[in-house]
Coordinates of C-alpha atoms in Angstrom, one line a residue:
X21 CA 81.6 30.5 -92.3
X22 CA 84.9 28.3 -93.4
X23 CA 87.2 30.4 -90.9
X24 CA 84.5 29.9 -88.2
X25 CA 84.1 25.9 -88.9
X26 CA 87.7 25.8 -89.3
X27 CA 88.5 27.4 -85.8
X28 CA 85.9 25.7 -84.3
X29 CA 86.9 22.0 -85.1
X30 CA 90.9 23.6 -84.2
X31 CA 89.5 24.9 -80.9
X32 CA 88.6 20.9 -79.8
X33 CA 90.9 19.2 -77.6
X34 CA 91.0 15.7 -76.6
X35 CA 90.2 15.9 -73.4
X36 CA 92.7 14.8 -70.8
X37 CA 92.7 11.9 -67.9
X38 CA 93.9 14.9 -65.4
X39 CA 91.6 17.5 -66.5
X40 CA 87.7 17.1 -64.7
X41 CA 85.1 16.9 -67.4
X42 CA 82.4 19.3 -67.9
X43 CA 79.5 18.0 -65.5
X44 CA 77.3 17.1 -68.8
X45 CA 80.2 15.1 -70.6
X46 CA 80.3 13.3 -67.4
X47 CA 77.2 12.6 -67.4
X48 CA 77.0 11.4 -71.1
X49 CA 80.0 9.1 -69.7
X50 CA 78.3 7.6 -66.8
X51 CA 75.3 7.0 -69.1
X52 CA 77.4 5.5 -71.8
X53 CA 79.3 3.1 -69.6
X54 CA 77.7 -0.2 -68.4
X55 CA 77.1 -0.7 -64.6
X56 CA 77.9 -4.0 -63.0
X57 CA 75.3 -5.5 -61.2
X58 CA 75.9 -8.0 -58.7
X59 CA 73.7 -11.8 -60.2
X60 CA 70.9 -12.0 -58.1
X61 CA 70.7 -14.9 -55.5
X62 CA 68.3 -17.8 -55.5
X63 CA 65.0 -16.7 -53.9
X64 CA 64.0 -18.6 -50.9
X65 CA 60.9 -21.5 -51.5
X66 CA 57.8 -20.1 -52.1
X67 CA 58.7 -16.4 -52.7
X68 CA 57.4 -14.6 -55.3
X69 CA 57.9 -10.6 -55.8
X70 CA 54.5 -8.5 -55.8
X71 CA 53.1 -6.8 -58.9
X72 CA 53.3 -3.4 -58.9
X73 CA 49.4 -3.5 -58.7
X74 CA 49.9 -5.5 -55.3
X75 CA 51.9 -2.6 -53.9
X76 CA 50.1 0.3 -54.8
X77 CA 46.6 -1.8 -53.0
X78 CA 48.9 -2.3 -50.2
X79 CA 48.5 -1.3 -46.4
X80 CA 48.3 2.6 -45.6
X81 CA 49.6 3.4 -41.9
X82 CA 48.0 6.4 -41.4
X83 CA 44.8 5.3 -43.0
X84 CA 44.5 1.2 -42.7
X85 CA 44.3 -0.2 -39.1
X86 CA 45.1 -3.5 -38.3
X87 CA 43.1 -6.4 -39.9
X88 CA 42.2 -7.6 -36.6
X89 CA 41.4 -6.1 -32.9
X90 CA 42.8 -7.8 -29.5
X91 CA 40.4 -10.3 -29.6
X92 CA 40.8 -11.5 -32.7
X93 CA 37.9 -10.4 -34.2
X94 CA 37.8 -8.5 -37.8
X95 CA 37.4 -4.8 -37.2
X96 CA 34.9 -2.7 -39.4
X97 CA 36.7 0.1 -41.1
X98 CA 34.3 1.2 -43.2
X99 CA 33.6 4.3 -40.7
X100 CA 37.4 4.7 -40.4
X101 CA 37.3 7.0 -43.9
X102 CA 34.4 8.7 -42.9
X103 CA 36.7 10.1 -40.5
X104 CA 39.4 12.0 -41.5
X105 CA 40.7 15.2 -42.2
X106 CA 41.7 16.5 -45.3
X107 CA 45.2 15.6 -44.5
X108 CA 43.9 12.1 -44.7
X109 CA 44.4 12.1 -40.8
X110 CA 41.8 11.0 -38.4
X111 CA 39.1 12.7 -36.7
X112 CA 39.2 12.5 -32.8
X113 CA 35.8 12.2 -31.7
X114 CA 33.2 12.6 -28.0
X115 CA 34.5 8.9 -27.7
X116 CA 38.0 8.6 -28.2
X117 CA 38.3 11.5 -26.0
X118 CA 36.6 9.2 -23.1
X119 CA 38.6 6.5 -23.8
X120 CA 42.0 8.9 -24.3
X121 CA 41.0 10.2 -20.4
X122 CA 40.2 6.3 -19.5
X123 CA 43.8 5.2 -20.4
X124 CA 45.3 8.8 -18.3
X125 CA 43.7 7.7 -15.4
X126 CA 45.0 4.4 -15.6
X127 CA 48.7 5.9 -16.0
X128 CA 50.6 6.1 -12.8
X129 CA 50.7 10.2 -11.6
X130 CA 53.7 11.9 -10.3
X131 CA 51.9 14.1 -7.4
X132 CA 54.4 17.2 -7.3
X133 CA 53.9 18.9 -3.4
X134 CA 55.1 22.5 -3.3
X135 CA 55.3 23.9 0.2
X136 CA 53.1 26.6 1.7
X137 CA 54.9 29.6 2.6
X138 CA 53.7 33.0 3.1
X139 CA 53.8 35.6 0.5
X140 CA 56.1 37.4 2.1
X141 CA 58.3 35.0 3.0
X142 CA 61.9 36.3 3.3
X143 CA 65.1 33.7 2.7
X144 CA 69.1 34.3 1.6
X145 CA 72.6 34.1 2.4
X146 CA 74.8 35.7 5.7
X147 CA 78.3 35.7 5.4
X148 CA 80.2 35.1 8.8
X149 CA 83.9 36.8 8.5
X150 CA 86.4 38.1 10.4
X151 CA 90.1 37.9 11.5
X152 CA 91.4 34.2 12.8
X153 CA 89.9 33.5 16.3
X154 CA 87.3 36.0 16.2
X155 CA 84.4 33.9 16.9
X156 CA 82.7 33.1 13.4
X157 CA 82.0 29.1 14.8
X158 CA 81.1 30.0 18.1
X159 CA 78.2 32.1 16.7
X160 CA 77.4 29.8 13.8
X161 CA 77.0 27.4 16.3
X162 CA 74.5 29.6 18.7
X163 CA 72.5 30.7 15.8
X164 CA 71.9 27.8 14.7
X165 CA 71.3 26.4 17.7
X166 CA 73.3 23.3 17.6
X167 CA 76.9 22.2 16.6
X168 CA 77.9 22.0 12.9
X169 CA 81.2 23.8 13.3
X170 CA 84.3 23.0 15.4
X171 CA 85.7 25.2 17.6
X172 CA 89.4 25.9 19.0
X173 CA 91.2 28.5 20.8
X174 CA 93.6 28.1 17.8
X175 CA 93.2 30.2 15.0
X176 CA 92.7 28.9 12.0
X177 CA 90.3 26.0 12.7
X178 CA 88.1 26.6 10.0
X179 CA 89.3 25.6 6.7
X180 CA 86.5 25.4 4.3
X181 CA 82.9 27.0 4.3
X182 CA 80.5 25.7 6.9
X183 CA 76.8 26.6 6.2
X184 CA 74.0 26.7 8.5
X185 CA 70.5 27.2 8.3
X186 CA 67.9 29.2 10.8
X187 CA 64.7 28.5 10.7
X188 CA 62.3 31.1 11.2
X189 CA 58.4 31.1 11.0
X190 CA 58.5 33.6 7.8
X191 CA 61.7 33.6 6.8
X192 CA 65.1 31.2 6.7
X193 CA 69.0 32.5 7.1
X194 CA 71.6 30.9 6.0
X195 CA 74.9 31.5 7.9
X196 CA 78.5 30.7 5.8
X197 CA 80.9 30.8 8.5
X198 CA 84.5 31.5 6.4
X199 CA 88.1 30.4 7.7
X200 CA 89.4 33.4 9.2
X201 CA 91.2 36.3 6.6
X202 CA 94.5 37.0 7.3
X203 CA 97.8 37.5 5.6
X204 CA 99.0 34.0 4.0
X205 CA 102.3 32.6 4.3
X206 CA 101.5 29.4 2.5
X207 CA 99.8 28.7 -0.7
X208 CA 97.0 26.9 1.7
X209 CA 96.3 30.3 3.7
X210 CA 96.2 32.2 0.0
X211 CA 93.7 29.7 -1.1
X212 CA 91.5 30.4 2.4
X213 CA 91.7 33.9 1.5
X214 CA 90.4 33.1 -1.8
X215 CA 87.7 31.2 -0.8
X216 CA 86.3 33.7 1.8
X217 CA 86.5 36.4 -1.3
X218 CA 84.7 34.1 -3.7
X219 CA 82.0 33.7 -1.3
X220 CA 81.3 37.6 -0.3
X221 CA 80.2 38.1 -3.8
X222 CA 77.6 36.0 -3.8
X223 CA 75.6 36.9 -0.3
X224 CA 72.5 39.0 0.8
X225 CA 74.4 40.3 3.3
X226 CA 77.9 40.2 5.8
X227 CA 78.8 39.6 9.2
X228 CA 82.0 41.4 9.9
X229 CA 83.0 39.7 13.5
X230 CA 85.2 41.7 16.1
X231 CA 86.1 40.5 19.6
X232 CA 85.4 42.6 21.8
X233 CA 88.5 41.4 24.4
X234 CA 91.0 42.5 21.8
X235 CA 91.8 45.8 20.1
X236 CA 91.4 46.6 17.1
X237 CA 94.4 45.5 14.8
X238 CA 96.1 45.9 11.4
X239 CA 94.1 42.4 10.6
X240 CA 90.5 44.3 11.1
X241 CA 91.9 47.2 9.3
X242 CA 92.8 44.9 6.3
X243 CA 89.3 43.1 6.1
X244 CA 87.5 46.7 6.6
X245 CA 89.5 48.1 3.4
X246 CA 88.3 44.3 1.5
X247 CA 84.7 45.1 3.0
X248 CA 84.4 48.5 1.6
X249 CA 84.5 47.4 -2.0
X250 CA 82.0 45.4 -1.7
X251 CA 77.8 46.6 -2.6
X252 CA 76.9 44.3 -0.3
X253 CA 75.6 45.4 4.0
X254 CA 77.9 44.5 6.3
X255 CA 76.8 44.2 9.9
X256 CA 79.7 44.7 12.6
X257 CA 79.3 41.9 15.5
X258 CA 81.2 42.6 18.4
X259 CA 81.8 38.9 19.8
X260 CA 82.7 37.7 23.5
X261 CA 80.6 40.3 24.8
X262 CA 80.8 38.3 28.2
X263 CA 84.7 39.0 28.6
X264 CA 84.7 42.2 29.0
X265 CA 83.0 45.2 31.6
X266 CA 80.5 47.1 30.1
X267 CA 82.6 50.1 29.7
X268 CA 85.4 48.5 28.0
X269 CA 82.4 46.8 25.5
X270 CA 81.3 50.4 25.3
X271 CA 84.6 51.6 24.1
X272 CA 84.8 48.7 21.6
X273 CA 81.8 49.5 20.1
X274 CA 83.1 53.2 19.7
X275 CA 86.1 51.9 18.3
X276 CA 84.2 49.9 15.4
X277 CA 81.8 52.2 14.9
X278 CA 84.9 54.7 13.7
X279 CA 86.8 51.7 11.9
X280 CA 84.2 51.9 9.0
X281 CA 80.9 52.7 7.6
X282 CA 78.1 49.9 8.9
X283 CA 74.7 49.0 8.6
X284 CA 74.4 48.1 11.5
X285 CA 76.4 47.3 14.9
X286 CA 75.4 44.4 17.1
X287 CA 77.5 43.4 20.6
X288 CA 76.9 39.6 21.4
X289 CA 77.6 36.8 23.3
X290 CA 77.8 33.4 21.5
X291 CA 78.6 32.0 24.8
X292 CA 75.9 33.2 27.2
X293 CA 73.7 33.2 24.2
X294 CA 73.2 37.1 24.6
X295 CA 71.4 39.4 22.1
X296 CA 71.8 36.5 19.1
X297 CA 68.0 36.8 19.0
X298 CA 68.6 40.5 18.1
X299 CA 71.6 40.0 15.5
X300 CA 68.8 37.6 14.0
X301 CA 66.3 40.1 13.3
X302 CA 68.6 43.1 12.0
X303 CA 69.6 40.2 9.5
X304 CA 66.5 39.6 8.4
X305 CA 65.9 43.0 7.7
X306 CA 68.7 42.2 4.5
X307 CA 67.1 38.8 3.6
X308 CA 64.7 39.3 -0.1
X309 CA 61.8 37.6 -0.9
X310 CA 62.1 34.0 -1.8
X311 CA 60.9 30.7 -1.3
X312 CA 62.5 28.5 1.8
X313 CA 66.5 27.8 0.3
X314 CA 66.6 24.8 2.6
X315 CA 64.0 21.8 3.8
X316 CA 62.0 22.6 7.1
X317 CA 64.1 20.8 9.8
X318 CA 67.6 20.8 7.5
X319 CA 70.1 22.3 9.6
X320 CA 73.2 22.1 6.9
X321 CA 74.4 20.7 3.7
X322 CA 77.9 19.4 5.3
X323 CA 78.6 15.6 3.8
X324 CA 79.1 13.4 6.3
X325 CA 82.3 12.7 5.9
X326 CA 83.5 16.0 6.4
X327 CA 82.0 16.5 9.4
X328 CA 83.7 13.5 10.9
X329 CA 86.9 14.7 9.8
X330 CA 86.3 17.6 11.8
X331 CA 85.6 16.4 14.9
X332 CA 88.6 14.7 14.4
X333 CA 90.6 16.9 13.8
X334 CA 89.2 19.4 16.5
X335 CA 90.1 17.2 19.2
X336 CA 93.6 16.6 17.9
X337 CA 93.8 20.1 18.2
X338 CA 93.1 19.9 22.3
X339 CA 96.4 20.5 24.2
X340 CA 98.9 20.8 21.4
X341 CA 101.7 23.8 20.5
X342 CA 101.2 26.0 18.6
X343 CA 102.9 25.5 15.1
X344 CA 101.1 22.2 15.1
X345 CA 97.7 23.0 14.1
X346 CA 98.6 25.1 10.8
X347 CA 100.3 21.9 9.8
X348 CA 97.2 19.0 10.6
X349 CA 95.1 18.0 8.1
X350 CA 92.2 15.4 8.2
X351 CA 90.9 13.1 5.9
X352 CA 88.3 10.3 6.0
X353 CA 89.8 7.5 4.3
X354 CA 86.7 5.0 4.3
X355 CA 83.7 4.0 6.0
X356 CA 82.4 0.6 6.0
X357 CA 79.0 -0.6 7.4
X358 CA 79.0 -4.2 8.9
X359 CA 75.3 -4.4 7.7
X360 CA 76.2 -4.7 4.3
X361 CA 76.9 -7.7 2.5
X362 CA 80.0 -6.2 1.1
X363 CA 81.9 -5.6 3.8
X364 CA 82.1 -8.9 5.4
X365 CA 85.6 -9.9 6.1
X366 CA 87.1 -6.0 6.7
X367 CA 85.4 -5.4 10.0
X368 CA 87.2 -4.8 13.1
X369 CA 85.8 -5.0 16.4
X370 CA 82.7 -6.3 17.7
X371 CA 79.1 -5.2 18.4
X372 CA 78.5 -4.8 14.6
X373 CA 80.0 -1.3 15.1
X374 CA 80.4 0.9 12.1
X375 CA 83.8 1.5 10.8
X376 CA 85.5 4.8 10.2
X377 CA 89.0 5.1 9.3
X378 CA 90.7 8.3 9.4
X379 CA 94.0 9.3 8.7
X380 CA 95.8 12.7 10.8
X381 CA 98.1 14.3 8.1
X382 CA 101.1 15.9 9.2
X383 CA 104.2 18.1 7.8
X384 CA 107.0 16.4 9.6
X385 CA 108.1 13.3 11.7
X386 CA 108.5 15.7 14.9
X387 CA 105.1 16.5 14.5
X388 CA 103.8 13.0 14.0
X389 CA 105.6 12.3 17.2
X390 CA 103.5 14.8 19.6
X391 CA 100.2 13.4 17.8
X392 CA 100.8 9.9 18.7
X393 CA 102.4 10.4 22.3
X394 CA 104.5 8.5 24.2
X395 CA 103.1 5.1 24.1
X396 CA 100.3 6.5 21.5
X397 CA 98.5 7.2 24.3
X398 CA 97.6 11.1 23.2
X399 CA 96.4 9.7 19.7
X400 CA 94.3 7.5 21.9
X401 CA 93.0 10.1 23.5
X402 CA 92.1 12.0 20.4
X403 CA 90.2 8.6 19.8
X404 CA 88.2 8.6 22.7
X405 CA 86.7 12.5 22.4
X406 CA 86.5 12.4 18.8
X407 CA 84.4 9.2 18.8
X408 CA 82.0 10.9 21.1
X409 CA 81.0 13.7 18.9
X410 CA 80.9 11.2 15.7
X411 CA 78.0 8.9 17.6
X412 CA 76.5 12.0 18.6
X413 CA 76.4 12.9 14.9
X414 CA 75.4 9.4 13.5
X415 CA 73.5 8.3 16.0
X416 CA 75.3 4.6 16.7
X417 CA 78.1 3.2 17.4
X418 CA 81.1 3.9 15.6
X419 CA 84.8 1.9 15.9
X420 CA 87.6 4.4 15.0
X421 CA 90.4 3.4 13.5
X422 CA 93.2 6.8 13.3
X423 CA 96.2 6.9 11.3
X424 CA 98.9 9.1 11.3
X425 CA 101.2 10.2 8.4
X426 CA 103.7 12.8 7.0
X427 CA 103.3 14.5 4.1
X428 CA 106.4 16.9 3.3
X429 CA 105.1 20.9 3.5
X430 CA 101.5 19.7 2.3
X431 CA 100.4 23.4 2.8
X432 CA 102.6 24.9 -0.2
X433 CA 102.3 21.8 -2.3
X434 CA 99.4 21.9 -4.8
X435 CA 98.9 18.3 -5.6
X436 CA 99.1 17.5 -1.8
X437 CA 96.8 20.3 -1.3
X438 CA 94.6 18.2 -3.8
X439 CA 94.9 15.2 -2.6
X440 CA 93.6 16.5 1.0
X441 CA 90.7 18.2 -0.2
X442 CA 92.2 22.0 -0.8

């Protein structure tokens, strides 16, 4: 018993500042130290702390309603008890409900107004492609039945993906007319390329156009080997129909029909507006079932200010040489309305016109000189047929104000590429 005693008391250690204490020696500390409390203020006049009898009689929220109703009056609880659950919550009864459904119908309703459609309603997603200059906007255009893409002779007018909507009694197709594939020389034409890939993924079906005035090339070959990966129906469209005799058309359509393994082959004539009623119905043979994509009457989802851009740019475009219109870019810089408030003192012209200012991007000085003209009379010109088709669009009147500026190789230049939209 000694040696144990003896061990024990030579076992204890003061304990150190550094060491942590054992969580019930710190606790016997806390306990043993005083705590500082902070001297209460003076209470304000006339305050007085409740008795703990006070606060255990006072109010109970879920239980105690208000002393007093709207009018002032002293309401009766002593039914209020009588109804609640065991929970101590209350009892909903045949007249609260009436008054629950009073205060519903006084609410304001949001009416929600789903369409009627037939049940077998059909609706997706066409994908227009094909070589530079093939005719993708020509037939966009005819399908749809109005203009929503620009046209050129020049390949490569379209730069960005132009949908457009058919509206059909039982069913809706929506055309994406692609830039053109080809092989890039820029990082602009690599980013087309992209774009037009990205796209085919995600469509019910594809429109693989081929002209019908030109043979068949290393280009077609190149989309046809792209086309053949993909799960996706294509339909072969031999465009500009109308150029050609019907046996040279007939050996066309031999020609595609051996380039690749179809769906479907339809000759047409965007132009003359030939068999586009019967490219329409093999397509809707690949649309599924589905709701309408796009409101009745909705044409496309292009913003405004692209659309402008276009036209600009499409009749800049009229008349010029060649290595010009790989290197023209479009952008709207602004739009102001005279109507509002905020744009007084920036208007130009008269009539209350609305204001569009655009600016013609170009590669070099050389090229900025063939836009302008001699006397700017050609970038005048642009003026006058692109202000046509933007009151045509907008339905007014519309000043233009164009610009024209150089941006160094903007086509391999990311941040110009950017900047202008790419």
């Amino acid at each position: 018993m000694t040696d144990t005693a003896d061990r024990s008391d030579n076992s204890v250690e003061p304990a150190q500042d550094d060491q942590p204490q054992a969580p019930e020696e710190a606790a016997q500390a806390l306990s043993t130290e005083p705590l500082e409390m902070p001297e209460p203020g003076s209470a304000p006049a006339g305050f007085r702390f409740p008795s703990d009898a006070e606060l255990m009689d006072g109010p109970n929220p879920l239980t105690d309603p208000d002393d007093e109703d709207e009018t002032g009056d002293e309401i009766d609880d002593s039914d209020v008890t009588a109804r609640l659950d065991a929970d101590g919550f209350p009892i909903l009864g045949e007249e609260d409900d009436e008054d629950e459904a009073a205060d519903s119908a006084d609410s304001t309703r949001v009416e929600i107004v789903v369409p009627d459609f037939p049940e077998d309603f059909r609706a997706g997603f066409a994908c227009i492609v094909g070589r530079p200059n093939a005719g993708k906007s020509t037939l966009t255009n005819a399908m749809v039945g109005t203009k929503i893409a620009i046209t050129s002779g020049r390949p490569q007018t379209t730069r960005h993906n132009v949908r457009g909507v058919i509206h059909k009694e039982k069913a809706q197709i929506v055309l994406v007319d692609t830039p053109g594939l080809h092989r890039p020389r820029t990082l602009l034409g690599k980013r087309l390329n992209d774009l037009v890939r990205e796209t085919l993924t995600d469509v019910d079906v594809v429109v693989f156009c081929i002209p019908a005035n030109e043979k068949i090339g290393p280009g077609d070959r190149f989309i046809t080997r792209d086309l053949a990966e993909l799960r996706t129906p294509v339909v072969a469209v031999v465009t500009k129909a109308d150029t050609v005799t019907r046996e040279a058309l007939a050996a066309q359509l031999l020609a595609v029909s051996e380039l690749g393994e179809w769906a479907d082959i339809v000759p047409v004539s965007a132009q003359r507006n030939e068999q586009i009623d019967v490219l329409e119905e093999v397509l809707l043979k690949y649309m599924p079932l589905s709701p309408p994509l796009y409101p009745t009457g909705e044409i496309t989802d292009e913003p405004q200010q692209v659309m402008i851009a276009e036209l600009v740019r499409e009749a800049a475009l009229e008349g010029v040489r060649d290595e010009l219109p790989h290197s023209l870019a479009v952008v709207v810089d602004e739009i102001a309305d005279p109507d509002d408030e905020r744009e007084v003192g920036r208007i130009k012209g008269v009539g209350g016109r609305l204001q569009v200012r655009v600016s013609l991007v170009v590669e070099r000085d050389s090229q900025k000189a063939i836009i302008i003209g001699r006397g700017g009379r050609r970038l005048k010109e642009v003026g006058v047929n692109a202000r046509k088709g933007i009151e045509k669009l907008l339905g007014r009147k519309v000043y233009l104000d164009l610009h024209v500026r150089t941006a160094k190789d903007w086509q391999s230049d990311p941040k110009a590429l950017a900047r202008l939209g790419f």
